[in-house]
Coordinates of C-alpha atoms in Angstrom, one line a residue:
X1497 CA 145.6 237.3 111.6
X1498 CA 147.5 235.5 109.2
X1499 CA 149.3 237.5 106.0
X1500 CA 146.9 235.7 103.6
X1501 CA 143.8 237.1 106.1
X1502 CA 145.3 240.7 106.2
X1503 CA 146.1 240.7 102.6
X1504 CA 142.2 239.8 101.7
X1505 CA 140.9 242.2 103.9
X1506 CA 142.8 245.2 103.1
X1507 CA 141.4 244.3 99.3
X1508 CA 138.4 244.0 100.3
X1509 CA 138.4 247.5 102.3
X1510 CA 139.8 248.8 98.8
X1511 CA 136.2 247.2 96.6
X1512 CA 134.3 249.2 99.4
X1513 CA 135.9 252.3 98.9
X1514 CA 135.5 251.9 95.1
X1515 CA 131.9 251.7 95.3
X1516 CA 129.7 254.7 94.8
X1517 CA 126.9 254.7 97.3
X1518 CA 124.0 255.7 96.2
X1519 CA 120.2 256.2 98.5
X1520 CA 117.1 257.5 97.8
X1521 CA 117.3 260.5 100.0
X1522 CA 120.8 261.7 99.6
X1523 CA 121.4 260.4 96.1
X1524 CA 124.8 259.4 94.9
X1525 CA 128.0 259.8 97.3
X1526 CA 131.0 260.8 94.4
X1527 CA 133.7 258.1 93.7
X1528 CA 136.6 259.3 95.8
X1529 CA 139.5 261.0 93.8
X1530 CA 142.9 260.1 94.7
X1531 CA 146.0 260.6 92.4
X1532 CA 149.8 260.3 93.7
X1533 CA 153.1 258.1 93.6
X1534 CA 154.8 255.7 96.0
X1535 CA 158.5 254.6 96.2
X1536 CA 159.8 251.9 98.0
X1537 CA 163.1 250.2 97.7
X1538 CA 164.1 246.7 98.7
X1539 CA 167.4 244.9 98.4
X1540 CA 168.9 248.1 96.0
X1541 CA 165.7 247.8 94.0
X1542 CA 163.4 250.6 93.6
X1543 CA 159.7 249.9 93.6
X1544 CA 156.8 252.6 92.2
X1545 CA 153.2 252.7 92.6
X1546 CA 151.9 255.2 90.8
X1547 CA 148.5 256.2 89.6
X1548 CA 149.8 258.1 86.0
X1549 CA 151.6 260.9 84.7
X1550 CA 153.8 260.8 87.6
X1551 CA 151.5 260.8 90.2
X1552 CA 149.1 263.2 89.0
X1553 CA 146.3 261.1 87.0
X1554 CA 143.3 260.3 89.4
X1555 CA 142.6 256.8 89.5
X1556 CA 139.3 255.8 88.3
X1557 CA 137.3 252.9 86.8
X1558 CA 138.8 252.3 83.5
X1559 CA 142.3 252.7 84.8
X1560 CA 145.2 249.8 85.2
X1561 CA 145.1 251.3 88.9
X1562 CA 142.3 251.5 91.3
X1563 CA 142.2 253.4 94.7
X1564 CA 140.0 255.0 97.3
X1565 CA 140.3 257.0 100.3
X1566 CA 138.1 257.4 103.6
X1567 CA 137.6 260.0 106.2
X1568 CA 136.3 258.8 110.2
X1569 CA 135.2 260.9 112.5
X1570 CA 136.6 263.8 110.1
X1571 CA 140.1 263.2 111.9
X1572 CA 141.5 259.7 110.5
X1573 CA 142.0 259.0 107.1
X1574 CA 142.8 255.8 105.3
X1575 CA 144.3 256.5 101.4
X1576 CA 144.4 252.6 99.6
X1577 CA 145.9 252.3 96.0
X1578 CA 146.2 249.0 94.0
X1579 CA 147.6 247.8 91.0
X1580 CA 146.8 244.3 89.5
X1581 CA 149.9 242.4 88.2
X1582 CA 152.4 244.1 89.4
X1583 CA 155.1 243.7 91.8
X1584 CA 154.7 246.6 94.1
X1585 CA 150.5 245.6 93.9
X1586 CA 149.1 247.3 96.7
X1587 CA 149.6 250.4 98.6
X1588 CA 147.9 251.4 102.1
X1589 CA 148.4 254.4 104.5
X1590 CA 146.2 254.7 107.5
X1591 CA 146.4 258.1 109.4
X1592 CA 145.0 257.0 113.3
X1593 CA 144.8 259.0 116.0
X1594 CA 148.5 258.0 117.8
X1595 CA 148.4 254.7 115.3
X1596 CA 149.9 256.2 111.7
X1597 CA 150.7 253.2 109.7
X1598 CA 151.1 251.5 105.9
X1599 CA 151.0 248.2 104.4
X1600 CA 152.6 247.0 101.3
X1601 CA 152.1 244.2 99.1
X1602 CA 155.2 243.6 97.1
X1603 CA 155.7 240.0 95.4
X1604 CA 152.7 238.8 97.1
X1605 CA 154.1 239.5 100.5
X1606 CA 153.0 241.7 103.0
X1607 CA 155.0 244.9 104.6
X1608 CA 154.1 246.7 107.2
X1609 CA 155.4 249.9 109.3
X1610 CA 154.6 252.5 111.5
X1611 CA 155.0 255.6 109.8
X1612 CA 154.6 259.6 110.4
X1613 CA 151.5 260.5 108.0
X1614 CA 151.4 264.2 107.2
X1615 CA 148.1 265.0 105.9
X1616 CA 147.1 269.1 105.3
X1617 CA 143.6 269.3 104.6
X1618 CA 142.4 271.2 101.8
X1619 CA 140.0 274.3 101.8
X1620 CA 139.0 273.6 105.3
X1621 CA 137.8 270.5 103.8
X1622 CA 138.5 267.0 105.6
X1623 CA 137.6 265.3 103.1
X1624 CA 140.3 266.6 100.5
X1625 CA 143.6 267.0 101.3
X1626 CA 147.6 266.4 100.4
X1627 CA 149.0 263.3 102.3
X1628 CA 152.5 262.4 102.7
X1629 CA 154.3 259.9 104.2
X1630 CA 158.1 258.5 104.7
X1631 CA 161.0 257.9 105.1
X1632 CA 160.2 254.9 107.1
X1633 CA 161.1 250.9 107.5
X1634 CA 158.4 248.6 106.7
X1635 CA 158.6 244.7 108.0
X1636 CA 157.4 241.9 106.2
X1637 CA 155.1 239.9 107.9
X1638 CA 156.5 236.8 109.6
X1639 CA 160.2 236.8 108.6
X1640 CA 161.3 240.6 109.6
X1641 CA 162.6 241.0 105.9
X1642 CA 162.4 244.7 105.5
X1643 CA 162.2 247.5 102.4
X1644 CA 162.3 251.3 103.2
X1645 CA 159.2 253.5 102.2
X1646 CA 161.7 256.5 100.3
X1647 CA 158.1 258.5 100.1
X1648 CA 154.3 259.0 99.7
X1649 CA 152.7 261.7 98.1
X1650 CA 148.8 262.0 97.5
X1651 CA 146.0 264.2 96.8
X1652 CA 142.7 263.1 97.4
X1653 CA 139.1 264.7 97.4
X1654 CA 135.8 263.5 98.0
X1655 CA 136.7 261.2 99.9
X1656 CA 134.4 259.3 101.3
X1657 CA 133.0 259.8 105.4
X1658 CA 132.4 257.5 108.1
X1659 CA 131.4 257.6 111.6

């Protein structure tokens, strides 16, 4: 998969995630909340992705930053944070079984990493929960360049479930 390919997909994971789902039967699934803060830094430069007020503003519609979370099988969580226009743009984490990893989209480039995900659920809830994540290296795609993920820190809620 090309950088371009990856790039458009983890977006397009993000619209799904931003999407309230809504059937007759069940009614309305609530927007996922997620609020929290990421620092990179990459040649001495350090790079922030947060969703407000220092990581504690949840992201929603009308915000500048948009995000979503998911839960599968109640044991894997994926936590996906973007902000249009800027240079650290998009933030991913994906918490899989013996798989923990992030992607980053700084400059229009893609990092990646493997990375140790700690995530403590939340009121015996596995849909809510505090994530961290770091310090790890993360690679861009296709020329090894790399940045270093200081550390992730996210709450989420309501997220949303999968099978």
């Amino acid at each position: 998969m090309s950088e371009q390919q990856a790039t458009t997909s983890a977006r397009a994971l993000l619209s799904l995630l931003g999407v309230a789902v809504c059937t007759s039967a069940s009614g309305c699934i609530a927007h996922p909340e997620v609020s929290g803060k990421v620092i990179i830094r990459r040649e001495g430069e350090e790079l922030v992705l947060d969703t407000g007020s220092n990581g504690t503003r949840v992201v929603d519609a009308s915000g500048e930053v948009a995000g979503g979370c998911i839960v599968r099988n109640q044991s894997e969580l994926s936590v996906t944070v973007q902000k249009e226009g800027a240079a650290f743009s998009f933030f991913d984490l994906m918490d899989q079984t013996g798989l923990p990893h992030v992607s980053a989209e700084i400059d229009g480039k893609l990092y990646q990493g493997a990375c140790e995900i700690i995530v403590q659920e939340q009121r015996g809830d596995p849909y809510e929960a505090d994530v961290t994540a770091g310090p790890c290296d993360i690679i861009r795609n296709f020329d090894g360049s790399k940045a270093r993920l200081v550390t992730t820190t996210f709450h989420v809620s309501d997220c949303s479930g999968a099978d």
